[in-house]
Coordinates of C-alpha atoms and ligand atoms in Angstrom, one line a residue:
Chain A
M143 CA 33.5 -50.7 72.0
R144 CA 31.1 -48.9 69.6
A145 CA 29.2 -51.1 67.2
M146 CA 26.4 -51.0 64.8
V147 CA 23.4 -53.1 66.0
Y148 CA 20.2 -54.2 64.4
R149 CA 17.0 -53.2 66.2
G150 CA 14.4 -54.7 63.8
P151 CA 13.5 -54.2 60.2
Y152 CA 14.7 -50.8 58.8
K153 CA 16.1 -49.9 62.3
V154 CA 19.8 -49.9 63.3
R155 CA 21.8 -47.8 65.7
T156 CA 25.3 -47.5 67.1
E157 CA 25.7 -48.6 70.7
E158 CA 28.2 -49.6 73.3
K159 CA 29.0 -53.3 73.2
E160 CA 31.4 -55.7 74.8
R161 CA 34.7 -56.1 72.8
P162 CA 34.8 -59.5 71.3
A163 CA 37.1 -62.1 72.9
I164 CA 39.2 -65.0 71.7
E165 CA 37.0 -68.1 71.7
H166 CA 39.1 -70.6 69.9
P167 CA 42.9 -71.0 69.7
N168 CA 43.0 -69.9 66.0
D169 CA 40.9 -66.8 66.5
A170 CA 42.2 -63.3 66.2
I171 CA 40.7 -60.0 67.3
V172 CA 41.0 -57.3 64.6
R173 CA 40.6 -53.6 65.2
V174 CA 38.5 -52.4 62.3
T175 CA 39.9 -49.5 60.3
L176 CA 37.4 -49.6 57.5
A177 CA 34.2 -51.5 56.7
A178 CA 31.5 -51.3 54.1
I179 CA 27.7 -51.8 53.7
C180 CA 26.9 -54.5 51.1
G181 CA 23.8 -55.0 49.0
S182 CA 23.5 -58.2 51.0
D183 CA 23.2 -56.3 54.2
L184 CA 20.0 -54.8 52.9
H185 CA 18.4 -58.2 53.0
L186 CA 19.1 -58.3 56.7
Y187 CA 18.2 -54.7 57.2
H188 CA 14.8 -55.3 55.6
G189 CA 14.2 -58.2 57.8
M190 CA 14.2 -60.8 55.0
M191 CA 16.9 -63.2 56.4
P192 CA 15.4 -65.7 58.9
D193 CA 17.1 -65.7 62.3
T194 CA 18.5 -62.2 62.2
R195 CA 18.6 -61.4 65.9
I196 CA 18.1 -58.1 67.6
G197 CA 21.5 -56.8 68.8
H198 CA 23.3 -58.4 65.8
T199 CA 26.2 -56.4 64.4
F200 CA 26.3 -56.5 60.6
G201 CA 29.3 -56.0 58.3
H202 CA 31.3 -58.5 56.3
E203 CA 33.6 -56.3 54.3
I204 CA 36.4 -55.5 56.7
I205 CA 40.0 -54.4 56.9
G206 CA 41.9 -53.6 60.0
V207 CA 44.8 -54.2 62.3
V208 CA 45.4 -57.4 64.2
D209 CA 44.9 -56.6 67.9
E210 CA 45.2 -60.0 69.6
V211 CA 45.8 -63.5 68.4
G212 CA 44.9 -66.9 69.9
S213 CA 47.5 -69.5 71.0
S214 CA 47.6 -71.5 67.7
V215 CA 47.9 -68.5 65.3
Q216 CA 51.1 -68.8 63.3
N217 CA 50.5 -66.7 60.1
L218 CA 49.5 -63.4 61.6
Q219 CA 51.0 -61.1 64.2
V220 CA 49.7 -58.3 66.4
G221 CA 50.0 -55.1 64.3
D222 CA 49.6 -56.7 60.9
R223 CA 47.3 -54.8 58.5
V224 CA 44.8 -57.3 57.2
M225 CA 42.0 -57.6 54.7
I226 CA 39.4 -60.2 55.7
P227 CA 37.3 -62.2 53.1
F228 CA 33.6 -62.1 53.9
N229 CA 33.6 -65.9 54.2
I230 CA 34.5 -67.5 57.4
F231 CA 36.2 -70.8 56.5
C232 CA 38.4 -73.5 58.0
G233 CA 40.7 -74.5 55.1
T234 CA 40.4 -78.3 55.5
C235 CA 36.8 -79.5 55.3
W236 CA 35.8 -81.4 52.2
Y237 CA 34.7 -78.1 50.6
C238 CA 37.6 -75.8 51.7
A239 CA 40.1 -78.4 50.6
R240 CA 38.7 -78.1 47.1
G241 CA 38.6 -74.3 47.1
L242 CA 34.9 -73.9 47.9
Y243 CA 35.6 -71.5 50.9
S244 CA 32.1 -70.0 50.8
N245 CA 30.7 -73.5 51.4
C246 CA 32.8 -74.4 54.4
H247 CA 31.2 -77.1 56.5
N248 CA 33.0 -76.4 59.8
V249 CA 31.8 -72.9 60.7
N250 CA 28.1 -72.7 60.5
P251 CA 26.1 -75.0 62.8
N252 CA 22.8 -73.3 62.0
A253 CA 22.6 -74.3 58.4
T254 CA 24.3 -76.7 56.0
A255 CA 23.1 -74.9 52.8
V256 CA 25.3 -71.9 53.4
G257 CA 28.7 -71.3 54.9
G258 CA 29.9 -68.9 57.5
I259 CA 29.7 -65.1 56.9
Y260 CA 30.6 -62.3 59.3
G261 CA 27.7 -60.3 60.6
Y262 CA 25.1 -62.1 58.5
S263 CA 22.5 -63.5 60.9
H264 CA 22.5 -66.8 62.6
T265 CA 21.6 -68.5 59.4
T266 CA 25.2 -68.0 58.4
G267 CA 26.6 -69.0 61.8
G268 CA 25.8 -66.3 64.3
Y269 CA 29.0 -64.2 64.1
D270 CA 28.9 -60.5 64.9
G271 CA 30.3 -58.5 62.0
G272 CA 32.7 -55.7 61.3
Q273 CA 30.7 -52.5 61.3
A274 CA 32.2 -52.0 64.7
E275 CA 35.5 -51.1 66.3
Y276 CA 36.6 -54.7 66.8
V277 CA 35.7 -58.0 65.3
R278 CA 36.4 -61.7 66.1
V279 CA 38.1 -63.4 63.2
P280 CA 37.9 -67.2 63.4
F281 CA 40.6 -69.3 61.6
A282 CA 43.0 -66.3 61.5
D283 CA 45.6 -68.5 59.8
V284 CA 43.3 -69.2 56.9
G285 CA 41.0 -66.3 56.0
P286 CA 42.8 -62.9 56.3
S287 CA 45.7 -61.7 54.2
R288 CA 48.2 -58.9 54.9
I289 CA 47.3 -55.9 52.7
P290 CA 50.1 -55.5 50.1
D291 CA 52.0 -52.3 50.6
W292 CA 51.0 -50.9 47.2
M293 CA 47.3 -51.4 47.8
A294 CA 45.1 -48.5 48.9
D295 CA 42.7 -49.1 51.9
E296 CA 39.6 -48.4 49.9
D297 CA 40.7 -50.9 47.2
A298 CA 41.5 -53.5 49.9
V299 CA 38.1 -53.2 51.6
L300 CA 36.3 -53.6 48.3
L301 CA 38.3 -56.7 47.5
T302 CA 36.8 -58.5 50.6
D303 CA 33.5 -58.9 48.8
A304 CA 32.0 -56.7 46.0
T305 CA 35.0 -56.8 43.7
A306 CA 35.8 -60.5 44.3
T307 CA 32.1 -61.4 43.8
G308 CA 31.7 -59.5 40.6
Y309 CA 34.9 -61.1 39.2
F310 CA 33.7 -64.5 40.3
G311 CA 30.3 -63.9 38.8
A312 CA 31.8 -63.3 35.4
Q313 CA 33.8 -66.5 35.7
L314 CA 30.7 -68.5 36.4
G315 CA 29.3 -67.2 33.1
D316 CA 31.8 -69.3 31.2
I317 CA 32.4 -66.5 28.8
V318 CA 34.1 -67.2 25.5
Q319 CA 35.5 -64.6 23.1
G320 CA 32.8 -62.5 21.5
D321 CA 30.0 -63.5 23.9
V322 CA 27.1 -61.0 24.4
V323 CA 26.9 -60.7 28.2
V324 CA 24.0 -59.0 29.9
V325 CA 24.4 -58.0 33.6
F326 CA 21.3 -57.3 35.7
G327 CA 22.0 -54.8 38.5
A328 CA 24.4 -51.9 38.4
G329 CA 25.3 -52.1 42.1
P330 CA 29.0 -52.6 43.1
V331 CA 28.7 -56.4 42.3
G332 CA 27.2 -55.8 38.8
L333 CA 29.6 -53.1 37.9
V334 CA 32.6 -55.3 38.6
A335 CA 31.0 -58.2 36.9
A336 CA 30.4 -56.1 33.8
K337 CA 34.1 -54.9 33.7
S338 CA 35.3 -58.5 34.4
A339 CA 33.3 -59.8 31.5
W340 CA 35.5 -57.7 29.2
L341 CA 38.6 -59.2 30.9
M342 CA 37.3 -62.6 29.9
G343 CA 36.9 -61.5 26.3
A344 CA 33.2 -60.6 25.9
G345 CA 32.3 -59.0 22.6
R346 CA 29.5 -56.9 24.0
V347 CA 28.5 -56.0 27.6
I348 CA 25.0 -54.7 28.5
V349 CA 24.0 -53.5 32.0
I350 CA 20.4 -53.2 33.1
D351 CA 19.1 -51.2 36.1
H352 CA 16.6 -48.5 36.8
L353 CA 18.9 -46.1 38.6
D354 CA 20.3 -43.6 36.2
H355 CA 23.3 -42.6 38.3
R356 CA 24.4 -46.3 38.5
L357 CA 23.9 -46.8 34.8
E358 CA 26.1 -43.8 34.2
K359 CA 28.8 -45.5 36.3
A360 CA 28.3 -48.7 34.2
R361 CA 29.2 -46.7 31.2
S362 CA 32.3 -45.0 32.7
F363 CA 33.6 -47.7 35.1
A364 CA 32.6 -50.8 33.1
H365 CA 32.6 -49.4 29.5
A366 CA 29.2 -51.0 29.1
E367 CA 26.0 -50.3 27.1
T368 CA 23.2 -49.6 29.4
Y369 CA 19.4 -50.0 29.5
N370 CA 17.1 -48.4 32.1
F371 CA 14.4 -51.0 32.2
T372 CA 11.7 -48.5 33.2
E373 CA 12.1 -46.9 29.7
Y374 CA 11.1 -50.0 28.0
G375 CA 7.7 -51.7 28.3
D376 CA 9.4 -55.1 28.2
I377 CA 13.1 -55.4 28.8
V378 CA 13.2 -59.1 27.8
L379 CA 11.8 -58.2 24.4
E380 CA 14.3 -55.4 24.1
M381 CA 17.1 -57.9 24.7
K382 CA 15.8 -60.1 21.9
K383 CA 15.6 -57.1 19.5
T384 CA 19.1 -55.9 20.2
T385 CA 20.6 -59.4 19.7
D386 CA 19.0 -60.0 16.4
W387 CA 16.3 -62.2 18.1
L388 CA 18.9 -64.7 19.4
G389 CA 19.2 -63.5 23.0
A390 CA 22.3 -63.0 25.1
D391 CA 25.0 -65.7 25.4
V392 CA 25.5 -65.1 29.1
A393 CA 23.5 -63.4 31.8
I394 CA 24.7 -62.5 35.3
D395 CA 22.1 -61.8 38.0
C396 CA 23.7 -59.2 40.3
V397 CA 20.3 -58.1 41.8
G398 CA 19.0 -60.8 44.1
A399 CA 16.2 -61.0 46.5
E400 CA 15.0 -57.4 46.4
A401 CA 14.6 -57.0 42.7
D402 CA 12.3 -54.4 41.4
G403 CA 10.3 -54.2 38.2
N404 CA 7.3 -56.3 39.3
F405 CA 5.4 -54.8 42.2
L406 CA 3.8 -58.1 43.2
Q407 CA 7.0 -60.0 43.3
H408 CA 8.8 -57.3 45.2
V409 CA 6.1 -56.8 47.8
T410 CA 5.5 -60.5 48.4
S411 CA 9.2 -61.0 49.1
S412 CA 10.7 -57.8 50.4
K413 CA 7.7 -56.4 52.3
L414 CA 5.6 -59.5 53.2
K415 CA 8.4 -62.1 53.4
L416 CA 6.2 -64.7 51.7
Q417 CA 9.0 -65.8 49.4
G418 CA 12.7 -66.2 49.7
G419 CA 13.3 -63.3 47.3
S420 CA 11.8 -61.5 44.4
P421 CA 13.2 -63.3 41.3
V422 CA 12.3 -60.6 38.8
A423 CA 15.9 -60.1 37.6
L424 CA 16.5 -63.8 37.6
N425 CA 13.4 -64.4 35.5
W426 CA 14.4 -61.7 33.1
A427 CA 17.8 -63.3 32.8
I428 CA 16.2 -66.7 32.1
D429 CA 14.0 -65.2 29.4
S430 CA 16.6 -62.8 27.9
V431 CA 19.3 -65.3 27.1
R432 CA 19.4 -67.5 24.0
K433 CA 18.7 -71.2 24.3
G434 CA 21.7 -73.2 25.7
A435 CA 23.0 -70.1 27.4
T436 CA 24.7 -69.8 30.8
I437 CA 23.3 -67.8 33.7
S438 CA 25.5 -66.9 36.6
V439 CA 23.6 -66.0 39.8
M440 CA 25.5 -63.7 42.2
G441 CA 22.3 -62.1 43.6
A442 CA 21.5 -63.5 47.0
Y443 CA 18.1 -65.1 47.8
G444 CA 16.7 -66.2 51.1
P445 CA 16.2 -69.9 52.1
L446 CA 12.4 -69.9 51.4
F447 CA 11.2 -70.7 47.9
S448 CA 10.9 -68.1 45.2
A449 CA 8.7 -67.9 42.1
V450 CA 11.4 -68.7 39.6
K451 CA 10.4 -69.5 35.9
F452 CA 12.1 -72.8 36.0
G453 CA 10.1 -74.2 33.1
D454 CA 11.7 -71.7 30.7
A455 CA 15.1 -72.4 32.2
M456 CA 14.6 -76.2 31.6
N457 CA 13.1 -75.9 28.1
K458 CA 15.8 -73.5 27.0
G459 CA 18.6 -75.9 28.1
L460 CA 20.2 -73.3 30.3
T461 CA 23.2 -73.9 32.5
I462 CA 22.8 -72.1 35.8
H463 CA 25.9 -71.5 37.9
T464 CA 25.6 -70.1 41.4
N465 CA 27.5 -69.6 44.7
Q466 CA 28.5 -67.2 47.3
A467 CA 32.0 -66.1 46.1
P468 CA 35.0 -67.9 47.6
V469 CA 36.8 -64.6 48.0
K470 CA 40.3 -65.5 48.8
R471 CA 40.6 -67.8 45.8
Q472 CA 40.1 -64.8 43.6
W473 CA 42.8 -62.7 45.3
P474 CA 46.1 -63.5 43.6
R475 CA 44.7 -62.9 40.1
L476 CA 42.5 -60.0 41.2
F477 CA 45.5 -58.3 42.9
E478 CA 47.3 -58.3 39.5
H479 CA 44.3 -56.8 37.8
V480 CA 44.1 -54.0 40.4
R481 CA 47.8 -53.4 40.2
N482 CA 47.6 -53.2 36.4
G483 CA 44.7 -50.7 36.6
Y484 CA 42.3 -53.1 34.9
L485 CA 40.0 -52.9 37.9
K486 CA 39.7 -49.8 40.1
P487 CA 37.4 -50.8 43.0
S488 CA 37.8 -47.6 44.9
E489 CA 36.1 -45.7 42.1
L490 CA 32.8 -47.3 43.3
V491 CA 33.0 -45.6 46.7
T492 CA 30.5 -42.8 47.0
H493 CA 30.0 -42.3 50.7
R494 CA 32.1 -42.6 53.8
I495 CA 29.8 -43.0 56.8
P496 CA 31.1 -42.5 60.4
L497 CA 30.0 -45.5 62.5
E498 CA 28.1 -43.1 64.7
H499 CA 25.8 -42.2 61.8
I500 CA 25.1 -45.8 60.8
A501 CA 21.3 -45.4 60.7
E502 CA 21.6 -42.6 58.1
G503 CA 24.2 -44.7 56.2
Y504 CA 21.8 -47.6 55.9
H505 CA 18.9 -45.4 54.9
I506 CA 20.9 -43.7 52.1
F507 CA 22.1 -47.0 50.7
S508 CA 18.7 -48.7 51.0
A509 CA 16.7 -45.8 49.6
K510 CA 19.4 -45.2 47.0
L511 CA 19.7 -41.5 47.9
D512 CA 22.4 -39.0 46.9
G513 CA 23.8 -41.0 44.0
C514 CA 24.9 -43.7 46.4
I515 CA 26.7 -46.7 45.0
K516 CA 29.0 -48.0 47.7
P517 CA 29.1 -46.7 51.3
L518 CA 32.1 -47.3 53.5
V519 CA 31.8 -47.3 57.3
V520 CA 34.5 -45.6 59.3
P521 CA 34.8 -46.7 62.9
S522 CA 35.1 -43.9 65.5
A523 CA 38.6 -44.8 66.6
A524 CA 40.0 -45.4 63.1
Chain B
M235 CA 21.4 -64.4 12.2
T236 CA 19.2 -66.6 14.4
Y237 CA 17.2 -68.3 11.7
T238 CA 20.5 -69.3 10.0
P239 CA 23.7 -71.0 11.3
H240 CA 25.5 -67.7 11.7
K241 CA 26.1 -65.7 14.9
P242 CA 24.9 -62.2 14.7
P243 CA 27.9 -59.9 14.0
L244 CA 29.4 -57.7 16.7
A245 CA 29.8 -54.0 16.3
E246 CA 33.5 -54.0 17.5
S247 CA 36.4 -56.3 16.6
P248 CA 38.7 -57.7 19.2
E249 CA 41.3 -55.1 18.3
Q250 CA 38.9 -52.3 18.8
L251 CA 37.8 -53.7 22.1
R252 CA 41.4 -54.1 23.3
A253 CA 42.1 -50.5 22.4
R254 CA 39.0 -49.2 24.1
I255 CA 38.9 -51.3 27.2
P256 CA 42.0 -51.6 29.5
G257 CA 42.6 -55.3 30.2
W258 CA 40.2 -56.7 27.5
G259 CA 40.8 -60.4 27.1
V260 CA 43.5 -60.8 29.8
D261 CA 41.5 -63.7 31.3
L262 CA 40.4 -65.1 27.9
D263 CA 42.1 -68.3 28.7
P264 CA 40.1 -70.2 31.3
K265 CA 43.4 -71.3 32.9
D266 CA 43.7 -67.7 34.1
R267 CA 40.4 -67.7 35.8
P268 CA 40.9 -68.7 39.5
S269 CA 37.5 -70.4 39.9
V270 CA 37.6 -72.5 36.8
P271 CA 37.3 -75.5 37.2
K272 CA 35.0 -75.3 40.2
L273 CA 36.8 -77.9 42.3
Q274 CA 40.5 -77.5 42.7
F275 CA 42.4 -79.3 45.5
Q276 CA 44.2 -76.7 47.6
E277 CA 47.5 -78.5 48.5
D278 CA 48.4 -75.9 51.2
F279 CA 45.0 -76.0 52.9
T280 CA 45.1 -72.2 52.5
G281 CA 47.3 -71.8 55.6
A282 CA 45.5 -74.3 57.9
H283 CA 47.8 -76.6 59.9
W284 CA 45.2 -79.2 60.9
E285 CA 43.1 -81.7 59.2
F286 CA 40.3 -81.2 61.6
P287 CA 40.5 -78.0 63.7
E288 CA 40.4 -77.8 67.5
R289 CA 37.0 -77.5 68.9
Q290 CA 35.7 -74.3 70.3
P291 CA 34.2 -74.8 73.8
E292 CA 30.4 -75.0 73.8
R293 CA 29.3 -72.7 76.7
Y294 CA 25.6 -73.0 76.2
P295 CA 23.5 -75.6 74.2
R296 CA 24.2 -74.2 70.8
E297 CA 21.3 -74.6 68.4
R298 CA 22.1 -76.4 65.2
S299 CA 20.6 -77.7 62.0
P300 CA 19.7 -81.4 62.3
E301 CA 21.3 -81.8 58.9
H302 CA 24.7 -81.5 60.6
G303 CA 26.2 -84.6 62.0
M304 CA 27.7 -82.7 64.9
L305 CA 28.2 -79.3 66.3
T306 CA 30.7 -77.6 64.0
P307 CA 34.1 -77.1 65.6
V308 CA 33.8 -73.3 65.3
F309 CA 30.6 -71.2 65.6
G310 CA 29.3 -67.8 66.4
T311 CA 28.3 -66.9 69.9
A312 CA 26.5 -63.7 69.3
Q313 CA 23.0 -63.2 70.7
P314 CA 22.3 -66.6 72.3
P315 CA 18.6 -67.5 72.1
S316 CA 16.6 -66.0 75.0
G317 CA 13.0 -65.3 76.0
V318 CA 10.0 -66.4 74.0
S319 CA 11.8 -65.8 70.7
G320 CA 14.6 -68.0 72.0
A321 CA 12.1 -70.8 72.7
I322 CA 10.6 -70.4 69.2
R323 CA 14.0 -70.5 67.6
R324 CA 15.2 -73.6 69.5
Y325 CA 12.0 -75.3 68.4
A326 CA 12.6 -74.2 64.8
Y327 CA 16.0 -76.0 64.9
R328 CA 14.2 -79.3 65.3
Y329 CA 13.2 -79.1 61.7
S330 CA 15.7 -79.6 58.8
E331 CA 16.4 -76.8 56.4
G332 CA 14.3 -78.7 53.9
R333 CA 11.2 -78.0 55.9
T334 CA 9.2 -74.8 55.5
A335 CA 8.3 -75.0 59.1
H336 CA 11.9 -74.4 60.0
W337 CA 12.1 -71.1 58.2
L338 CA 8.7 -69.9 59.0
L339 CA 9.3 -70.5 62.7
L340 CA 12.5 -68.5 62.5
V341 CA 10.8 -65.7 60.8
L342 CA 8.2 -65.7 63.6
G343 CA 11.0 -65.8 66.1
D344 CA 12.5 -62.7 64.5
R345 CA 9.3 -60.7 64.8
V346 CA 8.8 -61.8 68.5
D347 CA 12.4 -60.9 69.2
A348 CA 11.9 -57.4 67.8
W349 CA 9.0 -56.8 70.1
E350 CA 10.6 -58.3 73.2
H351 CA 13.5 -55.9 72.6
H352 CA 11.4 -52.9 71.9
L353 CA 9.5 -53.4 75.1
K354 CA 12.6 -54.1 77.1
S355 CA 14.3 -51.0 75.7
L356 CA 11.5 -48.8 77.1
L357 CA 12.8 -49.7 80.5
T358 CA 16.3 -48.6 79.7
L359 CA 18.0 -45.2 79.3
H360 CA 18.3 -46.0 75.6
P361 CA 14.8 -46.8 74.4
D362 CA 14.2 -47.6 70.7
N363 CA 13.6 -44.6 68.7
P364 CA 12.0 -45.4 65.4
V365 CA 12.9 -42.0 64.0
T366 CA 16.6 -41.9 64.7
E367 CA 17.0 -45.7 64.1
T368 CA 15.5 -45.5 60.6
G369 CA 18.0 -42.8 59.6
V370 CA 15.2 -40.8 57.9
K371 CA 17.2 -37.7 58.8
A372 CA 19.2 -38.5 55.7
E373 CA 16.2 -37.6 53.7
F374 CA 17.0 -33.9 54.6
T375 CA 20.8 -34.1 54.6
H376 CA 21.2 -36.3 51.5
H377 CA 18.7 -34.9 48.9
G378 CA 15.8 -37.2 49.6
L379 CA 13.7 -35.3 47.1
R380 CA 16.2 -34.6 44.5
S381 CA 17.3 -38.3 44.5
R382 CA 13.7 -39.3 43.6
V383 CA 12.0 -36.7 41.4
G384 CA 12.7 -36.6 37.7
Q385 CA 14.4 -40.0 37.8
H386 CA 13.2 -43.3 36.2
R387 CA 13.2 -45.1 39.5
T388 CA 10.6 -47.8 39.9
D389 CA 11.3 -48.5 43.6
L390 CA 9.3 -45.4 44.6
K391 CA 6.1 -47.4 44.1
H392 CA 6.8 -49.6 47.1
Q393 CA 9.0 -47.2 49.1
V394 CA 5.8 -45.5 50.2
L395 CA 5.1 -48.8 52.0
D396 CA 8.2 -48.5 54.2
P397 CA 6.8 -46.0 56.7
V398 CA 3.7 -48.2 57.0
I399 CA 5.8 -51.3 57.7
V400 CA 8.1 -49.5 60.2
G401 CA 5.6 -47.2 61.8
G402 CA 2.5 -49.3 61.5
P403 CA 3.2 -51.7 64.4
W404 CA 4.3 -48.8 66.6
I405 CA 1.1 -46.9 65.9
A406 CA -0.9 -50.1 66.4
A407 CA 0.9 -50.7 69.7
A408 CA 0.4 -47.2 70.9
G409 CA -3.3 -47.5 70.0
A410 CA -3.6 -50.8 71.8
A411 CA -1.8 -49.3 74.8
Y412 CA -4.1 -46.3 74.8
A413 CA -7.2 -48.4 74.5
G414 CA -6.0 -50.7 77.2
A415 CA -5.2 -47.8 79.5
R416 CA -8.6 -46.3 78.8
R417 CA -10.3 -49.6 79.6
V418 CA -8.3 -49.9 82.9
S419 CA -9.0 -46.4 84.0
R420 CA -12.7 -46.7 83.1
S421 CA -13.1 -49.9 85.1
L422 CA -11.2 -48.3 87.9
A423 CA -13.5 -45.3 87.8
R424 CA -16.4 -47.7 87.7
A425 CA -15.1 -49.7 90.6
G426 CA -14.4 -46.5 92.5
S427 CA -18.0 -45.2 92.0
D428 CA -19.6 -48.5 92.8
G429 CA -20.8 -47.4 96.2
H430 CA -22.7 -44.5 94.7
R431 CA -24.3 -46.4 91.9
P432 CA -28.0 -45.7 92.1
V433 CA -30.0 -48.9 92.4
H434 CA -32.7 -49.1 89.8
Ligands
NAD684 N1 27.3 -64.3 45.7 C1 27.9 -63.5 46.6 O1 29.0 -63.9 47.1 C2 27.5 -62.2 46.9 C3 28.3 -61.2 47.4 C4 27.9 -59.9 47.6 C5 26.7 -59.6 47.2 N2 25.8 -60.5 46.7 C6 24.5 -60.1 46.3 O2 24.6 -59.5 45.0 C7 23.5 -58.6 44.8 C8 24.0 -57.2 44.5 O3 24.8 -56.7 45.5 P1 25.2 -55.1 45.5 O4 26.1 -54.8 46.6 O5 25.7 -54.7 44.1 O6 23.7 -54.5 45.8 P2 23.0 -53.2 45.4 O7 21.7 -53.2 46.1 O8 23.8 -52.0 45.5 O9 22.6 -53.4 43.8 C9 21.5 -54.0 43.3 C10 21.1 -53.2 42.0 O10 20.1 -54.0 41.4 C11 19.2 -53.0 40.8 N3 17.9 -53.7 40.4 C12 16.8 -53.9 41.2 N4 15.9 -54.6 40.5 C13 16.4 -54.8 39.3 C14 16.0 -55.5 38.1 N5 14.8 -56.2 38.1 N6 16.8 -55.6 37.0 C15 18.0 -55.0 37.1 N7 18.5 -54.3 38.1 C16 17.7 -54.2 39.2 C17 19.1 -52.0 41.9 O11 18.5 -50.8 41.4 C18 20.5 -51.9 42.3 O12 21.2 -50.9 41.6 C19 22.7 -58.6 46.2 O13 21.7 -59.5 46.1 C20 23.8 -59.2 47.1 O14 23.1 -59.8 48.2 C21 26.2 -61.8 46.5
ZN685 ZN1 28.3 -58.9 50.6
ZN686 ZN1 36.0 -75.5 55.6

């Protein structure tokens, strides 16, 4: 089959690879019809995630058709059209039993601090991902769902991560009616988080980024106020000014490890790999909120330490909520929101990249060319 | 305002927000938020029909974090460790995730892995090509210039480092290969001319 493979930092290509096989009785093999590139893939692409092996196939946002099932699979049949949450999870470990699918303890031998994720290095379990023609889907009875008839493919693929994560991120903000919510990062995750904050009753939603085309999307898609942080000498101070010196009630970090805005922080993490991630946005969040506020962290950071301003967080009495999103838990309610038109994930899609052009796709998304917000990957046979 | 008990007023009332934003407030009640509270017992085990799943066969000694009490019943089998990078990685897994050594060794393994594969690829019909694999072609097909000039982007400051990071090691390797080849050919030439070397 054809598959995207990693060839080292900033280098990927499409090559011929063996089709995945059933390795466990509850595995399925899914023929991928649509995949996507996530902001998280950029951390791998830039070589920031330890134990990212040459030859690894990325891709954790996947929809497709069931092609083969293992002997114990009961809930899926060959031919079913399925959407696959980015988390690989067993359903019954201590964590899964309590709904923490992203923290499953039965799928990632390489690390206990993170669960299993498709195509996301060996640090999340060493599974090849879905930017390929076929993908192995472990625990087929637990993870995937049949795509509802009314749902468009582009909505479905975005519900496997970005949309679910943004919605989850807003929930972790513990928003109450009238809260001022500031979202850092206007990528797909941040845009959905901003829209979701309104669903939870926010009184004001502010989105911060430095890419004008994304801020424009924040105004149209998420009805948010926007700030381009490069236009202000000090974005933290600006947040204080605009909230009558109180600070925001809630901040959501939808930037993560590659945050810009501080050259030293960015270069020591993204380029030199000396810290787990550049916490510029997280530090801005900590300093922009009022005392006693809540910060929700959706941005992903590597397992090494990062230079976080923890003293300010402590002295301000902040509550910090974090996690990889347990995607499937969001679905029933999210499906209603999509069906009612409250959330329109497919509006985030800007590029459809043929699998054979994967290197250009990664470059466009990484260098933020051509107004890119969300690139989809279309396998050759789809 | 902040220096008094009152919350600063909002510009829009709930009615105005509801009129302006489709779906405003539909999840106002935390009961409608699927991840609140954080821990919720899933009676149906989300479709699983086991308490502990069957075990996937271990076909090679699968590396694992020492913080795990056992090999997990399911695991990925992509890219088993091999070569020098494989040895470094296996060694890294002796340290817990709490140890910096674990992660730094894995980072080292990644860099070694890349070079092992680059070198190996030179012996195949499909050698690594840093130009096609970085997708820089998109600079010309997808408005590389227009996407950057006249914008407020701050990432341009470090984007200039990218070619250095990607190309630098290749240029260094080419330089080293050239220097090495020169040294070899010189010493060969010297060896070849030994017989004629005038004796002073
Ligand atoms: N928790 C989860 O389950 C989960 C799931 C998906 C993605 N993520 C993470 O969420 C983050 C966002 O994902 P995405 O797909 O939207 O990525 P993305 O790269 O498209 O978006 C990130 C945005 O942040 C902006 N940015 C950079 N520095 C900033 C700063 N200092 N302040 C404000 N904005 C800044 C960038 O310009 C960009 O628009 C990533 O770190 C990703 O790894 C987490
Ligand atoms: Zn993702
Ligand atoms: Zn589990």
